[in-house]
XYZ file of C-alpha atoms in Angstrom:
787
model
C 0.007 0.005 -0.002
C 1.254 3.481 -0.911
C 0.581 6.527 1.147
C 0.651 10.018 -0.367
C 0.611 13.460 1.167
C -2.815 15.093 1.306
C -1.629 18.690 1.395
C 0.669 19.965 -1.373
C -0.551 23.494 -1.693
C 2.858 25.168 -1.416
C 4.468 22.743 -3.823
C 1.624 23.164 -6.306
C 2.284 26.937 -6.379
C 5.957 26.250 -7.007
C 5.205 23.860 -9.822
C 2.802 26.370 -11.336
C 5.616 29.013 -11.516
C 7.981 26.483 -13.052
C 5.416 25.638 -15.720
C 4.624 22.047 -14.660
C 1.283 20.921 -13.227
C 1.238 17.700 -11.286
C -1.993 16.030 -10.100
C -2.283 14.165 -6.855
C -3.968 10.797 -7.049
C -6.608 10.490 -4.208
C -6.678 7.390 -2.076
C -9.838 5.220 -2.487
C -12.174 5.079 0.491
C -12.693 1.756 2.236
C -15.946 -0.071 1.377
C -16.585 1.879 -1.832
C -16.081 0.345 -5.228
C -13.544 1.991 -7.498
C -15.253 3.171 -10.718
C -13.428 1.990 -13.847
C -11.920 4.503 -16.136
C -13.816 5.086 -19.368
C -12.653 2.943 -22.278
C -10.718 0.394 -20.206
C -11.478 -3.255 -19.665
C -11.764 -4.590 -16.098
C -10.282 -7.991 -15.457
C -12.281 -10.285 -13.220
C -11.183 -10.167 -9.659
C -9.192 -13.054 -8.308
C -8.047 -13.745 -4.830
C -6.885 -10.452 -3.267
C -3.703 -11.859 -1.812
C -1.132 -14.470 -2.799
C 1.877 -15.860 -1.130
C 4.900 -14.102 -2.698
C 7.151 -16.924 -1.675
C 5.312 -19.540 -3.678
C 7.906 -21.471 -5.742
C 7.520 -22.168 -9.440
C 9.816 -25.117 -10.066
C 9.577 -25.424 -13.837
C 9.752 -21.673 -14.569
C 7.958 -19.996 -17.527
C 8.389 -20.536 -21.221
C 6.056 -18.010 -22.907
C 7.533 -16.847 -26.249
C 4.491 -14.709 -26.981
C 2.305 -12.958 -24.405
C -0.462 -10.463 -25.221
C -1.414 -7.585 -22.995
C -4.281 -9.524 -21.477
C -2.000 -12.503 -20.727
C 0.463 -10.118 -19.062
C -2.301 -8.757 -16.802
C -3.434 -12.260 -15.827
C 0.148 -13.351 -15.083
C 0.898 -10.226 -13.019
C -2.355 -10.725 -10.971
C -1.327 -14.353 -10.393
C 2.043 -13.261 -8.999
C 0.907 -10.269 -6.905
C -2.834 -10.599 -6.342
C -3.331 -6.980 -7.622
C -5.891 -5.919 -10.198
C -4.468 -4.752 -13.498
C -6.204 -2.028 -15.536
C -4.945 -1.815 -19.131
C -5.799 0.198 -22.180
C -6.538 -0.974 -25.704
C -3.016 0.046 -26.720
C -1.562 -2.107 -23.968
C -3.771 -5.066 -25.032
C -2.197 -5.007 -28.487
C 1.391 -5.264 -27.203
C 3.040 -8.664 -27.269
C 6.149 -9.662 -25.356
C 8.253 -12.723 -24.775
C 8.669 -13.974 -21.180
C 11.052 -16.910 -20.819
C 12.470 -17.543 -17.359
C 13.890 -20.895 -16.157
C 12.881 -22.213 -12.753
C 12.796 -22.445 -9.906
C 11.738 -18.888 -8.901
C 9.214 -17.390 -6.497
C 6.161 -15.303 -7.298
C 7.990 -12.196 -6.032
C 10.929 -12.836 -8.360
C 8.656 -13.662 -11.270
C 6.637 -10.438 -10.773
C 9.807 -8.338 -10.637
C 11.182 -9.963 -13.814
C 7.839 -9.442 -15.560
C 7.830 -5.705 -14.709
C 11.374 -5.318 -16.031
C 10.596 -7.255 -19.214
C 7.556 -5.043 -19.850
C 9.650 -1.979 -19.184
C 12.107 -3.059 -21.852
C 9.237 -3.585 -24.328
C 7.672 -0.183 -23.691
C 5.097 -1.096 -21.041
C 5.078 0.271 -17.524
C 3.128 -0.579 -14.352
C 1.828 2.534 -12.618
C 0.281 2.371 -9.123
C -3.391 3.291 -9.315
C -4.828 2.495 -5.883
C -4.971 -0.117 -3.168
C -4.164 -3.535 -4.709
C -4.452 -1.933 -8.150
C -2.021 -0.951 -10.951
C -2.226 0.358 -14.479
C -0.525 -1.278 -17.434
C 0.287 1.561 -19.898
C 2.508 2.234 -22.852
C 5.617 4.214 -21.896
C 4.901 7.829 -22.963
C 7.158 9.276 -25.674
C 6.480 12.810 -24.417
C 5.839 13.904 -20.867
C 2.240 14.409 -19.994
C 0.822 16.351 -17.104
C -0.235 14.448 -14.058
C 0.512 10.943 -15.250
C 2.668 9.720 -12.339
C 2.212 9.670 -8.581
C 4.100 12.414 -6.718
C 6.329 11.409 -3.808
C 8.094 13.863 -1.510
C 9.305 11.310 1.111
C 12.052 8.886 0.108
C 10.678 6.258 2.445
C 7.478 6.113 0.403
C 9.192 5.170 -2.825
C 8.063 1.721 -4.090
C 10.464 -1.166 -3.761
C 9.943 -2.278 -7.319
C 11.064 -0.342 -10.384
C 8.014 1.809 -10.935
C 7.832 5.210 -12.600
C 7.261 7.936 -10.047
C 7.894 11.669 -9.633
C 9.976 12.653 -6.666
C 10.411 16.143 -5.203
C 14.014 16.487 -4.004
C 14.540 19.417 -1.664
C 17.986 21.003 -1.537
C 19.538 22.899 1.328
C 22.977 24.178 0.272
C 23.457 23.502 -3.413
C 21.707 25.253 -6.260
C 19.200 23.221 -8.348
C 21.151 23.874 -11.539
C 24.389 22.655 -9.964
C 22.706 19.517 -8.649
C 21.093 18.880 -12.028
C 24.541 19.214 -13.697
C 25.991 16.653 -11.284
C 23.071 14.219 -11.726
C 23.183 14.369 -15.507
C 26.930 13.852 -15.332
C 26.538 10.727 -13.204
C 23.603 9.272 -15.144
C 24.837 8.962 -18.692
C 21.314 8.923 -20.166
C 17.834 9.056 -18.684
C 15.083 6.856 -19.956
C 12.634 8.024 -22.572
C 10.160 8.824 -19.837
C 12.671 10.368 -17.369
C 13.363 14.021 -16.697
C 15.029 16.326 -14.211
C 13.377 19.716 -13.717
C 14.973 22.440 -11.545
C 12.688 24.563 -9.345
C 14.856 27.570 -8.351
C 12.188 29.350 -6.276
C 11.740 26.277 -4.061
C 15.422 25.310 -4.334
C 14.359 21.806 -5.336
C 14.408 19.292 -8.193
C 11.553 17.200 -9.567
C 12.868 13.831 -10.662
C 10.718 11.596 -12.882
C 12.245 8.129 -13.211
C 11.972 4.634 -11.852
C 12.204 4.379 -8.097
C 15.537 2.535 -8.023
C 17.329 5.227 -9.989
C 15.733 7.917 -7.818
C 17.110 6.192 -4.711
C 20.605 6.318 -6.289
C 20.234 10.066 -6.932
C 19.081 10.586 -3.340
C 22.282 8.960 -2.050
C 24.342 11.258 -4.281
C 22.405 14.251 -3.024
C 23.169 13.396 0.587
C 26.865 13.609 -0.193
C 26.911 16.793 -2.262
C 24.235 18.872 -0.531
C 26.490 19.940 2.293
C 27.156 23.429 3.736
C 29.826 25.351 1.839
C 32.850 26.853 3.460
C 32.559 30.500 4.416
C 33.480 32.995 1.681
C 37.165 33.852 1.740
C 38.503 37.311 1.004
C 42.059 38.405 0.390
C 44.095 41.465 -0.694
C 46.898 40.724 -3.156
C 49.595 43.419 -3.558
C 51.255 43.783 -6.957
C 54.897 44.661 -7.455
C 55.449 44.556 -11.215
C 52.074 44.436 -12.947
C 49.255 46.959 -13.175
C 46.355 46.211 -10.824
C 43.594 47.276 -13.219
C 44.893 45.312 -16.206
C 45.676 42.252 -14.113
C 42.213 42.248 -12.533
C 40.554 42.364 -15.969
C 42.676 39.474 -17.218
C 42.031 37.301 -14.157
C 38.318 38.051 -14.271
C 38.143 37.069 -17.937
C 39.909 33.773 -17.302
C 37.669 32.883 -14.341
C 34.514 33.769 -16.267
C 35.611 31.750 -19.281
C 36.400 28.719 -17.133
C 33.049 28.929 -15.329
C 31.185 29.345 -18.608
C 32.914 26.294 -20.093
C 31.949 24.215 -17.054
C 28.353 25.391 -17.240
C 28.086 24.568 -20.934
C 29.568 21.123 -20.364
C 27.160 20.422 -17.531
C 24.221 21.691 -19.602
C 25.212 19.418 -22.488
C 24.988 16.372 -20.173
C 21.298 16.919 -19.256
C 19.747 14.722 -21.938
C 16.360 13.047 -22.237
C 14.387 15.954 -20.801
C 10.895 15.695 -22.133
C 8.965 18.210 -20.061
C 9.266 21.674 -21.572
C 9.705 24.231 -18.803
C 11.218 27.698 -18.672
C 14.991 27.354 -18.811
C 14.924 23.843 -20.302
C 15.086 23.275 -24.062
C 12.743 20.726 -25.684
C 15.662 18.578 -26.828
C 16.691 17.974 -23.232
C 19.623 20.502 -23.150
C 19.490 23.132 -20.504
C 19.106 26.670 -21.820
C 22.258 28.139 -20.312
C 21.311 31.733 -20.930
C 17.903 31.354 -19.229
C 19.334 29.503 -16.257
C 22.159 32.004 -15.857
C 19.853 34.962 -16.048
C 17.476 33.491 -13.509
C 20.144 32.370 -11.026
C 22.685 35.126 -11.248
C 20.759 38.049 -12.605
C 22.815 38.124 -15.823
C 26.126 38.581 -14.019
C 29.355 36.631 -14.270
C 29.381 32.856 -14.343
C 32.187 32.825 -11.798
C 31.291 32.986 -8.112
C 34.532 34.856 -7.308
C 34.729 38.642 -7.370
C 37.964 40.323 -8.473
C 38.286 44.085 -7.904
C 41.284 46.346 -8.464
C 42.483 49.216 -6.273
C 44.408 51.566 -8.551
C 45.572 53.853 -5.748
C 47.486 51.145 -3.841
C 48.047 48.839 -6.880
C 46.315 45.923 -5.086
C 43.611 43.444 -6.056
C 40.759 42.339 -3.775
C 39.434 38.783 -4.218
C 36.370 37.299 -2.503
C 34.617 33.978 -3.109
C 34.910 30.306 -2.358
C 38.303 29.314 -0.975
C 39.120 27.200 -4.033
C 38.215 30.075 -6.386
C 40.215 32.565 -4.312
C 43.221 30.261 -4.427
C 42.961 29.944 -8.210
C 42.577 33.713 -8.662
C 45.572 34.375 -6.408
C 47.769 31.993 -8.381
C 46.765 33.755 -11.620
C 47.537 37.175 -10.111
C 51.001 36.066 -8.990
C 51.624 34.716 -12.470
C 50.802 38.087 -14.031
C 52.925 39.891 -11.407
C 56.135 38.194 -12.475
C 59.197 40.353 -13.185
C 60.317 40.828 -16.754
C 62.547 38.163 -18.170
C 66.000 39.510 -18.981
C 65.798 37.752 -22.326
C 62.822 39.934 -23.251
C 64.544 43.249 -22.543
C 67.636 44.822 -24.074
C 69.201 48.268 -23.809
C 72.230 49.407 -25.746
C 73.961 52.764 -26.248
C 75.120 53.176 -29.818
C 78.625 54.543 -30.263
C 78.938 55.418 -33.906
C 75.452 55.127 -35.397
C 72.601 57.524 -34.876
C 69.813 55.718 -33.021
C 67.189 57.589 -35.051
C 68.648 56.239 -38.282
C 69.177 52.745 -36.886
C 65.559 52.593 -35.708
C 64.348 52.293 -39.304
C 66.760 49.454 -40.061
C 65.803 47.548 -36.909
C 62.117 48.008 -37.649
C 62.456 46.546 -41.158
C 64.564 43.636 -39.917
C 62.121 42.655 -37.143
C 59.172 43.023 -39.515
C 60.782 40.599 -41.944
C 61.489 37.853 -39.403
C 58.582 38.166 -36.965
C 55.470 39.491 -38.735
C 53.534 37.211 -41.054
C 52.967 38.505 -44.610
C 49.208 38.562 -44.034
C 49.680 40.788 -40.975
C 51.705 43.413 -42.783
C 49.656 46.496 -43.499
C 51.938 47.735 -46.257
C 52.935 51.325 -46.560
C 52.931 51.972 -42.819
C 56.596 51.110 -42.279
C 58.901 54.056 -42.253
C 61.546 54.227 -44.940
C 65.112 53.546 -43.850
C 68.535 54.606 -45.041
C 69.963 57.968 -45.954
C 68.420 59.255 -49.152
C 71.144 61.455 -50.449
C 69.685 63.800 -52.971
C 71.855 65.930 -55.196
C 72.306 69.604 -54.634
C 68.851 71.101 -54.406
C 69.596 74.656 -55.229
C 67.257 76.995 -57.009
C 69.205 78.762 -59.663
C 67.359 82.049 -59.364
C 65.296 81.733 -62.495
C 63.118 84.745 -63.198
C 59.339 84.335 -63.357
C 56.834 86.320 -65.305
C 56.350 88.986 -62.644
C 60.016 89.698 -62.327
C 60.523 88.068 -58.922
C 63.357 85.693 -57.991
C 63.126 82.378 -56.186
C 65.122 81.948 -52.991
C 68.441 80.139 -53.197
C 68.597 77.420 -50.548
C 72.297 76.684 -50.877
C 74.358 75.913 -47.801
C 74.026 76.555 -44.114
C 71.330 73.930 -43.500
C 71.330 70.529 -41.823
C 67.807 69.639 -42.936
C 69.011 66.504 -44.646
C 70.602 65.122 -41.523
C 68.093 66.495 -39.005
C 66.914 64.033 -36.387
C 64.185 63.854 -33.819
C 65.147 65.383 -30.485
C 62.660 63.477 -28.329
C 62.188 59.730 -27.966
C 60.694 57.680 -30.780
C 58.737 54.433 -30.432
C 57.720 51.754 -32.926
C 55.646 48.627 -32.275
C 56.128 45.659 -34.606
C 53.924 42.723 -33.631
C 54.962 41.898 -30.054
C 58.176 43.929 -30.140
C 58.525 47.498 -28.873
C 61.443 49.617 -30.141
C 62.278 52.896 -28.368
C 64.935 55.280 -29.631
C 66.228 57.662 -26.943
C 67.751 60.320 -29.154
C 69.066 62.429 -26.289
C 71.293 59.552 -25.072
C 71.622 57.772 -28.472
C 70.305 54.620 -26.787
C 68.104 51.859 -28.222
C 65.635 50.057 -25.921
C 63.908 46.821 -27.015
C 61.161 44.839 -25.302
C 59.887 41.748 -27.045
C 60.577 38.103 -27.899
C 64.193 36.860 -27.654
C 64.235 36.204 -31.414
C 63.616 39.901 -32.189
C 66.230 40.992 -29.676
C 68.799 38.632 -31.247
C 68.176 40.146 -34.693
C 68.811 43.655 -33.357
C 71.917 42.567 -31.446
C 73.397 41.044 -34.606
C 72.699 44.228 -36.559
C 74.329 46.402 -33.902
C 77.431 44.196 -33.794
C 77.846 44.521 -37.562
C 76.860 48.158 -38.077
C 77.808 50.089 -34.918
C 81.516 50.186 -35.741
C 83.868 53.054 -36.285
C 83.927 54.329 -39.853
C 86.690 55.926 -41.847
C 86.946 59.690 -41.854
C 88.087 61.799 -44.756
C 89.745 65.187 -44.639
C 88.903 67.205 -47.704
C 91.099 70.154 -48.591
C 90.014 72.384 -51.452
C 91.644 75.334 -53.174
C 89.666 77.708 -55.379
C 91.523 80.101 -57.645
C 91.378 82.055 -60.886
C 94.096 81.949 -63.457
C 94.505 84.989 -65.691
C 94.648 83.948 -69.325
C 96.139 86.010 -72.106
C 95.490 85.690 -75.786
C 98.239 83.081 -76.112
C 98.153 81.480 -72.669
C 96.358 78.248 -71.758
C 96.206 77.170 -68.134
C 96.573 73.511 -69.025
C 99.898 74.002 -70.702
C 101.138 76.497 -68.123
C 100.078 74.233 -65.252
C 101.831 71.264 -66.815
C 105.041 73.194 -67.171
C 104.874 74.541 -63.644
C 104.066 71.098 -62.253
C 106.948 69.540 -64.134
C 109.362 72.097 -62.708
C 108.233 71.484 -59.111
C 107.975 67.716 -59.382
C 110.908 66.939 -61.603
C 110.847 63.726 -63.583
C 107.769 62.367 -61.758
C 104.719 62.207 -63.971
C 100.973 62.649 -63.544
C 98.062 62.165 -65.921
C 95.716 64.384 -67.872
C 92.230 63.895 -69.288
C 88.777 65.443 -69.675
C 85.154 64.587 -69.064
C 83.455 67.082 -71.305
C 81.689 64.406 -73.341
C 81.630 61.659 -70.728
C 84.486 59.702 -72.337
C 87.784 60.211 -70.521
C 90.894 60.786 -72.591
C 94.128 59.558 -71.112
C 97.214 61.411 -72.320
C 100.813 60.425 -72.023
C 101.980 61.941 -68.726
C 105.285 62.927 -70.345
C 103.392 65.161 -72.782
C 101.807 67.445 -70.162
C 103.970 70.235 -71.543
C 102.438 69.710 -74.955
C 99.339 71.795 -75.440
C 98.042 69.330 -78.059
C 97.467 66.750 -75.303
C 94.389 68.726 -74.194
C 91.246 68.780 -76.262
C 90.121 72.229 -77.264
C 86.541 71.768 -76.133
C 84.574 74.074 -73.767
C 83.645 72.560 -70.441
C 85.231 70.909 -67.424
C 88.667 69.441 -67.875
C 90.603 67.143 -65.569
C 94.062 68.634 -66.004
C 96.096 66.390 -63.763
C 96.864 64.828 -60.439
C 99.329 66.238 -57.965
C 101.137 64.122 -55.426
C 103.376 65.240 -52.633
C 104.395 68.457 -54.419
C 100.996 70.168 -54.238
C 102.163 72.995 -51.949
C 105.226 73.740 -54.035
C 103.201 73.723 -57.239
C 100.605 76.073 -55.810
C 103.283 78.446 -54.493
C 104.958 78.493 -57.889
C 101.704 79.381 -59.549
C 101.106 82.229 -57.089
C 104.607 83.552 -57.675
C 103.905 83.757 -61.392
C 101.413 86.541 -60.734
C 98.745 85.005 -62.937
C 97.018 82.894 -60.278
C 94.644 84.472 -57.750
C 93.788 82.333 -54.691
C 90.067 82.718 -53.815
C 89.612 80.285 -50.886
C 91.384 77.380 -49.242
C 88.915 75.537 -46.885
C 89.490 72.247 -45.095
C 86.775 70.040 -43.607
C 86.433 66.599 -42.031
C 83.570 64.215 -42.796
C 82.826 60.545 -42.271
C 82.820 58.063 -45.067
C 79.972 58.448 -47.551
C 78.672 61.578 -45.827
C 78.162 64.956 -47.414
C 80.620 67.778 -46.704
C 79.658 71.330 -47.662
C 82.081 74.211 -47.970
C 80.473 77.590 -48.742
C 81.363 81.248 -48.504
C 79.589 84.329 -49.812
C 76.950 86.934 -49.115
C 73.286 87.769 -49.502
C 72.344 90.664 -51.739
C 68.983 92.503 -51.764
C 66.857 91.976 -54.856
C 63.602 93.871 -55.413
C 60.689 91.527 -56.092
C 57.468 93.592 -56.315
C 56.696 97.312 -56.479
C 53.430 98.946 -55.453
C 52.187 102.500 -56.225
C 49.580 104.047 -53.934
C 47.948 107.426 -53.300
C 47.004 108.602 -56.812
C 49.213 109.701 -59.692
C 52.038 112.128 -60.315
C 53.869 113.624 -57.382
C 51.132 112.483 -54.957
C 51.819 108.817 -55.608
C 53.900 106.760 -53.153
C 55.840 103.728 -54.192
C 56.887 100.744 -52.078
C 59.105 97.829 -53.080
C 59.385 94.374 -51.586
C 62.925 93.209 -51.148
C 64.143 89.591 -51.051
C 67.680 88.469 -50.266
C 69.464 86.114 -52.606
C 72.534 84.051 -51.823
C 75.646 84.738 -53.813
C 77.931 81.944 -52.716
C 81.016 80.020 -53.523
C 79.942 76.516 -52.528
C 81.479 73.069 -52.799
C 79.715 69.833 -51.883
C 81.708 66.629 -51.719
C 80.665 63.092 -50.835
C 83.720 60.865 -50.349
C 83.497 57.103 -50.662
C 86.526 55.161 -49.432
C 87.097 52.352 -51.916
C 90.214 51.030 -50.237
C 92.985 52.247 -47.989
C 94.666 53.866 -51.020
C 91.760 55.180 -53.059
C 88.765 57.536 -52.643
C 85.886 58.257 -55.002
C 84.618 61.837 -54.803
C 81.195 63.089 -55.886
C 81.787 66.791 -56.469
C 79.264 69.596 -56.929
C 80.659 73.134 -57.240
C 78.706 76.384 -57.649
C 80.165 79.868 -57.896
C 77.888 82.910 -58.114
C 79.184 86.393 -58.898
C 77.625 89.800 -59.498
C 78.657 90.655 -63.039
C 76.491 93.731 -63.572
C 72.998 95.127 -63.209
C 69.862 95.593 -65.254
C 67.318 98.393 -64.851
C 63.764 97.083 -64.735
C 60.880 99.541 -64.042
C 63.321 101.998 -62.582
C 64.881 99.405 -60.286
C 68.439 98.256 -60.643
C 68.399 94.504 -60.626
C 71.789 92.820 -60.102
C 72.897 90.386 -62.715
C 74.296 87.230 -61.157
C 76.655 85.053 -63.065
C 76.943 81.397 -62.132
C 79.559 78.735 -62.659
C 78.835 75.138 -61.666
C 80.533 71.779 -61.870
C 79.151 68.318 -61.045
C 81.358 65.321 -61.526
C 82.619 62.077 -59.989
C 86.302 61.232 -59.893
C 88.490 58.592 -58.203
C 91.594 59.939 -56.481
C 94.434 58.112 -54.712
C 94.691 58.798 -50.996
C 96.571 62.010 -50.271
C 96.751 63.045 -53.908
C 95.210 66.181 -55.411
C 92.896 66.349 -58.399
C 92.850 69.537 -60.473
C 89.606 70.586 -62.141
C 89.410 73.453 -64.622
C 88.012 74.646 -67.891
C 85.424 77.186 -66.708
C 86.540 80.354 -68.525
C 84.860 83.700 -68.106
C 85.392 86.902 -69.975
C 84.711 90.490 -68.930
C 85.439 93.914 -70.455
C 87.404 96.384 -68.336
C 88.055 100.024 -69.166
C 90.583 102.317 -67.466
C 90.509 106.135 -67.845
C 93.644 108.160 -67.133
C 94.691 111.760 -67.874
C 95.393 115.238 -66.479
C 93.511 115.878 -63.247
C 90.602 118.294 -63.404
C 90.915 118.751 -67.139
C 90.008 115.152 -67.865
C 86.589 115.746 -66.259
C 85.657 118.899 -68.234
C 82.944 118.091 -70.752
C 84.090 118.543 -74.328
C 87.767 118.777 -73.337
C 88.164 115.516 -71.490
C 88.818 113.635 -74.682
C 91.864 115.844 -75.305
C 93.364 115.442 -71.833
C 92.467 111.761 -71.037
C 93.083 108.272 -72.309
C 90.700 105.291 -72.081
C 92.249 101.811 -72.122
C 89.856 98.964 -72.877
C 90.800 95.309 -72.554
C 89.141 91.918 -72.354
C 90.003 89.976 -69.198
C 89.820 86.185 -69.546
C 90.008 84.056 -66.375
C 89.753 80.326 -65.847
C 88.328 78.912 -62.607
C 90.582 76.209 -61.183
C 89.698 73.845 -58.319
C 92.183 71.698 -56.406
C 90.671 68.931 -54.202
C 92.729 66.648 -52.016
C 91.196 63.811 -49.861
C 93.049 62.243 -46.970
C 91.757 59.013 -45.349
C 91.819 58.955 -41.528
C 91.455 55.407 -40.189
C 92.265 55.819 -36.526
C 93.488 58.041 -33.720
C 97.070 57.842 -34.831
C 96.256 58.986 -38.365
C 94.153 61.816 -36.977
C 96.892 63.068 -34.653
C 99.492 62.911 -37.433
C 97.213 64.845 -39.775
C 96.469 67.455 -37.137
C 100.194 67.904 -36.566
C 100.741 68.317 -40.272
C 97.940 70.864 -40.587
C 99.216 72.757 -37.584
C 102.627 73.156 -39.187
C 100.971 75.007 -42.084
C 98.965 77.375 -39.858
C 100.531 80.536 -38.447
C 97.959 80.615 -35.682
C 98.827 77.083 -34.546
C 102.529 77.895 -34.634
C 101.883 80.947 -32.459
C 99.864 78.848 -30.042
C 102.673 76.363 -29.712
C 105.244 79.134 -29.134
C 103.144 80.921 -26.530
C 102.525 83.938 -28.738
C 98.784 83.423 -28.951
C 95.447 84.953 -28.342
C 95.168 83.135 -25.004
C 94.659 85.274 -21.852
C 97.817 86.701 -20.348
C 97.508 84.406 -17.347
C 98.208 81.351 -19.469
C 101.035 82.666 -21.675
C 104.650 83.577 -21.022
C 104.878 87.306 -19.961
C 108.238 87.653 -21.654
C 106.678 86.835 -24.999
C 103.647 89.106 -24.683
C 104.746 91.941 -26.946
C 101.331 93.568 -26.809
C 101.638 94.128 -23.002
C 103.277 97.157 -21.436
C 106.440 96.667 -19.322
C 104.457 97.425 -16.130
C 101.799 94.816 -16.975
C 104.439 92.285 -17.925
C 106.230 92.754 -14.591
C 102.951 92.388 -12.676
C 102.019 89.193 -14.479
C 105.336 87.590 -13.651
C 104.257 87.495 -9.997
C 101.523 84.900 -10.591
C 102.649 83.266 -13.869
C 103.736 79.642 -13.319
C 105.662 78.307 -16.299
C 106.126 74.642 -17.061
C 108.840 73.147 -14.749
C 112.107 72.320 -16.375
C 113.489 68.775 -16.007
C 116.197 68.214 -13.409
C 119.706 67.791 -14.848
C 121.296 64.418 -14.522
C 124.081 64.150 -11.863
C 127.153 62.298 -12.930
C 128.463 59.643 -10.480
C 131.942 61.095 -10.809
C 130.941 64.405 -9.186
C 128.799 63.555 -6.149
C 129.414 66.882 -4.463
C 128.048 68.994 -7.290
C 124.936 70.934 -6.450
C 121.778 70.345 -8.444
C 120.140 73.290 -10.165
C 116.550 73.559 -9.070
C 114.198 75.731 -11.037
C 112.005 77.896 -8.891
C 108.933 79.517 -10.204
C 107.003 82.467 -8.896
C 103.656 82.044 -7.196
C 101.417 84.760 -5.834
């Protein structure tokens, strides 16, 4: 006999909210007949009770049993009436069991066999059961409802059991149950009731008992929530908290999805449960957590103290703390590199490092194209505006010389990000800082080792001069003769590059004028060796050579050197007339300044220790007259320019010439006063007119400097040629009186010279060596004066 609760009002309200309506089956009253259900056949009553221990020795061999035969057999074994439907009457099963077995065992085996064939026995009253087809979809109110585990039937009968939970959430319990039970039966289901914190289990009684045992072990009080402050030393609290929170939420979401995927065979459609038997994760999450994080741990950052606050279950807090400590690890030395460049500019090297790292670390599909900065030194040729006149009579500005725009660099730090690598160029300290994978750092280290090395320097000495040419004088011939006299039997070479095809002449024929082509343009007259100074002095002594400039400059290999000298002249550009016409009009003129320079640009390229290739660009501007335009005197600027490339041995001098200019000069002489009287001045004066022809000559000499010793030797050599340096070495210099010998200060008065001797401390003289043969001789000790 089964006993059911008579009052389930509160549970009915709960089930109504969850969307499931369960009906309670009333107990039949004693002495009253039970009315049969409409459409069902009532089997004749047999004896109400049987002995369950009755033994059947031969067993049962029934290969085919109809529904009616099943009802008769079940009544024989249990003494209970069996009510069956027409659908159950049409079902046939096979029941073959060898003996001996008791009625109790036979009844249990019959129920299990029917269960396997799709028939179930459902309690219907006192000494009464129903034989029904197993439903393919859950129906409302088809099974008895049990809320007490002690009232579950001993046999495997389909019942609905209300499982109350104390500490665990219904969804968590359902996830555990569906994980333990691989698959529920076609008629089974697990429905969570969050408002009542309970589960409604519909299954056979034996399986429900198993789930009750599991519930007793898992529905235990949780540990008290644990809270902890974690201080950070290396990482940022806000970024670390976001990362840890994301990991915890992702892990919890994965667990929830896995648990939801295990809840199969759910047939009752309720809110939060999908018809296919999979739990609707979104609905369950929204109902249980209000749409918040899956994780039960809270991770908050305190930016002011750079700490992270964690609260939750002890296991979750422990996991979060381990993640935080992992993020708060110090930087690996292999991922950081800092190097101060010695010879390279860090701003220029940054482009090279960026391209190298991009090539080895960034995939082709990740390259954006066109965003990488260009590298290398783009050396453009001389970008000088030649002062061409426009239609309104204005001149463009000449940008020659005095500018470092080509080699300008950023003053502040620069940063570039390539993939996972950060490059920082500290221009103020010329230091490169790298943070990224070890592979990228290795690439940059290798580049620095190969490129950050000392480069050759080149001293470039140039001489600009004009050689006065007569009607029968050619500089080439005259220079060859002068050079031969100063150099003796040693020979040079001669050639020209007017047409681009060099002509090599016999060096012994430099005195022969026919060795030089009579073509206008630049000529390479020769190459001077160690006798350059003597040759130049001989040319100056001839009176025909005028020295214009003799600059010297140092530059590194393959870098531009600019030598320029000149002035800026005012040039009117626009004139404006205002205030009417005639005498009442006022006129204003805009003035622009134009460079008139003598400029030489040289880019040396050291080919070897004995040879240098020079890229030469020479411009010489001169005022050769003036032109009156709209009442304004506009200066006429003449220009001479040379651009060429020549290879010169180290220490030798190349001579460039061939730029010849002509100008008319007139000289008036006569008797003073009378020569200025109009009409009579022609009688008392003489005007001499002549054509002056001059050829511009350029001497360029490169000297390779490979180390400190070469530099010191070259400085010593240059100092010997400078009067200022010689005066400095002798003490006769522009240094303050305090640091020079008073006896050699000719510009000082005798009184001042005597006063300065009181505090002048000259360099001590070395002590004289004492001979062993004269031990008694006194040593001369130099005493200086000190004030």
